[in-house]
Amino acid sequence: MGSESGSAHAAATTTAAGKSPSRTKSRQSAEPTLPVAAVARRLGVAPSTLRTWDRRYGLGPSRHTGGRHRRYGAADVVRLEMMQRALLRGASTAEAARFALDQVPKSDGVLTAESEPASGVAGNGAGTPPARIVPVAESEGTPGPPRFARRLSAAALAMDVRAMQHLLTEVIGTLGVLDAWEGVIKPVVGALDGGRREGTNGSEGSEVGYLLNECVFAALVRATPMIEQPRNLRPVLIGCVPEEMDALPVYVLGAALAERRLATQLFGRPIPADVLAAAVRRSAPAAVVLWADRSPAVGPRLFTRLARGRQRGRLFASGPGWREPDLPPKVELVGGVREAAERVEYVLLGGGKAE
């Protein structure tokens, strides 16, 4: 009888005090984890992209587990969801990573009491997001860039070319080229193809990213109609610097100017400086816009070559690769694609008279 009473008292004491340290530690070590492939499927990104985010921004698994492969805990998945949400709303990869780490700091990789969701918040399999985080499906059912971005991401992950083409046509037709690019296409391309765009010589890209780029390229070409009566008499020549790897912004700019009924000559494929200079001399464009995503090796010398001879058009440098102090005096830095489109239109037609 005394033995039974002592056992009951011990059980009650354990219940009142909560789990013992050994049981808590066991529970933490038994936390459900996911391999990189499962997390990639969940987020709609390529496994190579997750590895790039881990290597570059420290967004990999917080704790090592047994075996060769590292596995993601609940907090790790929440952190990645925060990063992807920021990407889909237009943040750069570095900005999204900082935001995710600020919102869900790394500790031991286990969700604490403070970060666990309140009761009533729907679970999601690998650990529910914190209560302070708005679910990804917050705007499900409402039209707009977030919904388009999720649908495009899902179609790309499935490598469904037909669905991607239909979605790209729909989003461009609904939002216009520039809003579609900034609010949907660019964030999804960056989220799904971060490895290829941030790797060396494109060697770390995924099949999903490459296929998505091809579909975007085709959609932008379709969105660039031939203009029967352009507002400018001389074309706007648009091109990349010779070593540029990402030509999509060039096609976005061409389509955006076409929406404004401005005729262009577009060189999407990077061409040698000699060929580009010859094209400028022969066509005498009203303006030349050169895109550079990274600091070009040829630098501003290319503009110096284009300005020789009888070139009377305006010269613009567009893209994050240019630095204003390095540009020749007659070259104007116009930043991103939207700024380039608006500035070119204003310079050529701001006075109401075509060039």
CSV table of C-alpha atoms in Angstrom, one decimal, residues 60-257:
chain,number,residue,atom,x,y,z
A,60,GLY,CA,20.2,25.8,-44.0
A,61,PRO,CA,19.3,23.3,-41.2
A,62,SER,CA,20.1,24.7,-37.8
A,63,ARG,CA,21.2,21.4,-36.3
A,64,HIS,CA,23.2,18.5,-37.6
A,65,THR,CA,21.5,15.1,-37.4
A,66,GLY,CA,22.9,11.6,-37.8
A,67,GLY,CA,23.9,10.3,-41.2
A,68,ARG,CA,25.4,12.0,-44.2
A,69,HIS,CA,22.4,14.3,-45.1
A,70,ARG,CA,21.4,17.3,-43.1
A,71,ARG,CA,17.7,17.6,-42.4
A,72,TYR,CA,15.4,20.6,-41.9
A,73,GLY,CA,13.5,21.1,-38.6
A,74,ALA,CA,10.2,23.0,-38.2
A,75,ALA,CA,11.9,26.4,-37.5
A,76,ASP,CA,14.2,26.0,-40.5
A,77,VAL,CA,11.1,25.5,-42.8
A,78,VAL,CA,9.3,28.5,-41.3
A,79,ARG,CA,12.4,30.6,-41.9
A,80,LEU,CA,12.5,29.5,-45.5
A,81,GLU,CA,8.8,30.2,-45.9
A,82,MET,CA,9.4,33.7,-44.6
A,83,MET,CA,12.3,34.2,-47.2
A,84,GLN,CA,10.2,32.9,-50.1
A,85,ARG,CA,7.3,35.1,-49.1
A,86,ALA,CA,9.6,38.2,-49.2
A,87,LEU,CA,11.0,37.1,-52.5
A,88,LEU,CA,7.5,36.8,-54.0
A,89,ARG,CA,6.8,40.3,-52.9
A,90,GLY,CA,9.7,41.7,-54.7
A,91,ALA,CA,12.6,41.7,-52.2
A,92,SER,CA,16.1,40.8,-53.4
A,93,THR,CA,17.5,37.4,-52.3
A,94,ALA,CA,19.9,39.0,-49.8
A,95,GLU,CA,17.1,41.3,-48.4
A,96,ALA,CA,14.7,38.3,-48.1
A,97,ALA,CA,17.3,36.2,-46.3
A,98,ARG,CA,18.0,39.0,-43.8
A,99,PHE,CA,14.3,39.4,-43.2
A,100,ALA,CA,13.8,35.7,-42.6
A,101,LEU,CA,16.7,35.5,-40.2
A,102,ASP,CA,15.4,38.6,-38.3
A,103,GLN,CA,11.9,37.1,-38.0
A,104,VAL,CA,13.0,33.6,-37.1
A,105,PRO,CA,16.5,33.8,-35.6
A,106,LYS,CA,18.6,30.7,-35.5
A,107,SER,CA,19.2,29.1,-32.2
A,108,ASP,CA,19.1,25.3,-31.9
A,109,GLY,CA,16.7,24.9,-34.7
A,110,VAL,CA,13.7,24.0,-32.5
A,111,LEU,CA,10.6,26.1,-32.3
A,112,THR,CA,10.3,27.6,-28.9
A,113,ALA,CA,7.2,28.4,-26.9
A,114,GLU,CA,7.4,32.0,-28.1
A,115,SER,CA,7.5,31.1,-31.7
A,116,GLU,CA,4.9,28.3,-31.6
A,117,PRO,CA,1.6,29.2,-33.3
A,118,ALA,CA,-1.5,29.9,-31.2
A,119,SER,CA,-4.2,27.3,-31.1
A,120,GLY,CA,-6.4,27.4,-34.1
A,121,VAL,CA,-3.7,28.2,-36.6
A,122,ALA,CA,-3.7,25.5,-39.3
A,123,GLY,CA,-0.7,23.1,-39.3
A,124,ASN,CA,1.4,22.5,-42.3
A,125,GLY,CA,3.1,19.1,-41.9
A,126,ALA,CA,6.7,20.2,-41.0
A,127,GLY,CA,5.7,22.5,-38.1
A,128,THR,CA,3.2,25.3,-38.3
A,129,PRO,CA,4.3,28.8,-38.8
A,130,PRO,CA,4.5,31.2,-35.9
A,131,ALA,CA,1.3,33.0,-35.0
A,132,ARG,CA,2.8,36.4,-35.9
A,133,ILE,CA,3.4,35.1,-39.5
A,134,VAL,CA,0.6,35.6,-42.0
A,135,PRO,CA,-0.1,32.4,-43.8
A,136,VAL,CA,1.0,32.2,-47.4
A,137,ALA,CA,-2.5,31.6,-48.6
A,138,GLU,CA,-3.7,34.9,-47.1
A,139,SER,CA,-4.9,36.2,-50.4
A,140,GLU,CA,-5.9,32.9,-52.0
A,141,GLY,CA,-9.0,33.4,-54.2
A,142,THR,CA,-8.3,37.1,-54.8
A,143,PRO,CA,-6.7,38.2,-58.1
A,144,GLY,CA,-3.4,40.0,-58.1
A,145,PRO,CA,0.4,39.4,-58.2
A,146,PRO,CA,0.6,37.1,-55.1
A,147,ARG,CA,-1.9,34.6,-56.5
A,148,PHE,CA,-0.3,34.8,-60.0
A,149,ALA,CA,3.1,34.2,-58.4
A,150,ARG,CA,2.0,31.1,-56.5
A,151,ARG,CA,0.3,29.6,-59.6
A,152,LEU,CA,3.3,30.3,-61.8
A,153,SER,CA,5.7,28.8,-59.2
A,154,ALA,CA,3.6,25.7,-59.0
A,155,ALA,CA,3.4,25.3,-62.8
A,156,ALA,CA,7.2,25.8,-63.1
A,157,LEU,CA,7.9,23.2,-60.4
A,158,ALA,CA,5.7,20.8,-62.3
A,159,MET,CA,7.6,21.7,-65.5
A,160,ASP,CA,4.2,22.2,-67.1
A,161,VAL,CA,5.1,24.3,-70.1
A,162,ARG,CA,1.5,24.8,-71.3
A,163,ALA,CA,0.4,26.0,-67.9
A,164,MET,CA,3.3,28.4,-67.6
A,165,GLN,CA,2.6,29.8,-71.0
A,166,HIS,CA,-1.1,30.3,-70.3
A,167,LEU,CA,-0.3,31.9,-66.9
A,168,LEU,CA,2.4,34.2,-68.3
A,169,THR,CA,0.0,35.4,-71.1
A,170,GLU,CA,-2.7,36.0,-68.5
A,171,VAL,CA,-0.6,37.9,-66.1
A,172,ILE,CA,1.0,40.1,-68.8
A,173,GLY,CA,-2.4,40.8,-70.3
A,174,THR,CA,-4.0,41.5,-66.9
A,175,LEU,CA,-1.2,43.6,-65.3
A,176,GLY,CA,0.8,44.9,-68.2
A,177,VAL,CA,4.4,44.0,-68.9
A,178,LEU,CA,6.1,46.1,-66.2
A,179,ASP,CA,3.8,45.2,-63.4
A,180,ALA,CA,3.8,41.6,-64.4
A,181,TRP,CA,7.6,41.6,-64.4
A,182,GLU,CA,8.1,43.4,-61.1
A,183,GLY,CA,5.2,41.8,-59.2
A,184,VAL,CA,5.2,38.2,-60.5
A,185,ILE,CA,7.7,37.1,-63.1
A,186,LYS,CA,11.0,38.5,-61.6
A,187,PRO,CA,10.3,37.3,-58.0
A,188,VAL,CA,9.3,33.8,-59.2
A,189,VAL,CA,12.3,33.6,-61.5
A,190,GLY,CA,14.6,34.7,-58.6
A,191,ALA,CA,13.0,32.3,-56.1
A,192,LEU,CA,13.1,29.3,-58.4
A,193,ASP,CA,16.4,30.0,-60.2
A,194,GLY,CA,18.5,31.6,-57.6
A,195,GLY,CA,21.3,29.0,-58.0
A,196,ARG,CA,21.8,29.7,-61.7
A,197,ARG,CA,21.6,33.5,-61.4
A,198,GLU,CA,24.0,33.6,-58.4
A,199,GLY,CA,26.3,30.8,-59.4
A,200,THR,CA,29.4,30.9,-61.5
A,201,ASN,CA,28.8,30.7,-65.3
A,202,GLY,CA,25.3,29.4,-64.7
A,203,SER,CA,26.6,26.0,-63.6
A,204,GLU,CA,24.3,25.7,-60.5
A,205,GLY,CA,21.0,26.1,-62.2
A,206,SER,CA,18.1,23.7,-62.1
A,207,GLU,CA,16.1,22.3,-64.9
A,208,VAL,CA,13.1,24.1,-63.5
A,209,GLY,CA,14.9,27.5,-63.7
A,210,TYR,CA,16.1,27.0,-67.2
A,211,LEU,CA,12.7,25.9,-68.5
A,212,LEU,CA,10.9,28.8,-66.7
A,213,ASN,CA,13.4,31.2,-68.3
A,214,GLU,CA,12.6,29.8,-71.8
A,215,CYS,CA,8.8,30.2,-71.2
A,216,VAL,CA,9.3,33.8,-69.9
A,217,PHE,CA,11.4,34.6,-73.0
A,218,ALA,CA,8.7,33.3,-75.3
A,219,ALA,CA,5.9,35.2,-73.4
A,220,LEU,CA,7.8,38.4,-73.6
A,221,VAL,CA,8.4,38.0,-77.4
A,222,ARG,CA,4.6,37.4,-77.9
A,223,ALA,CA,3.9,40.5,-75.8
A,224,THR,CA,6.0,42.7,-78.2
A,225,PRO,CA,3.8,43.4,-81.2
A,226,MET,CA,5.0,45.0,-84.4
A,227,ILE,CA,3.9,48.6,-84.3
A,228,GLU,CA,2.3,49.9,-87.5
A,229,GLN,CA,2.5,53.6,-86.7
A,230,PRO,CA,5.3,54.1,-84.1
A,231,ARG,CA,5.5,57.4,-82.2
A,232,ASN,CA,9.2,57.7,-82.8
A,233,LEU,CA,10.8,58.1,-86.3
A,234,ARG,CA,14.1,56.6,-85.3
A,235,PRO,CA,14.2,53.4,-83.3
A,236,VAL,CA,15.4,52.8,-79.8
A,237,LEU,CA,18.3,50.3,-79.8
A,238,ILE,CA,18.3,48.0,-76.8
A,239,GLY,CA,21.0,45.5,-76.0
A,240,CYS,CA,23.1,43.7,-73.4
A,241,VAL,CA,26.8,44.3,-72.7
A,242,PRO,CA,28.8,41.5,-74.4
A,243,GLU,CA,29.3,39.3,-71.4
A,244,GLU,CA,25.8,39.6,-69.9
A,245,MET,CA,24.1,36.3,-68.9
A,246,ASP,CA,20.6,37.5,-68.2
A,247,ALA,CA,18.8,38.9,-71.2
A,248,LEU,CA,15.2,38.8,-69.9
A,249,PRO,CA,15.2,42.5,-68.7
A,250,VAL,CA,16.1,43.5,-72.3
A,251,TYR,CA,13.0,41.8,-73.6
A,252,VAL,CA,10.9,43.3,-70.8
A,253,LEU,CA,12.1,46.8,-71.8
A,254,GLY,CA,11.3,46.1,-75.5
A,255,ALA,CA,7.8,44.9,-74.6
A,256,ALA,CA,7.3,47.9,-72.3
A,257,LEU,CA,8.3,50.4,-75.0
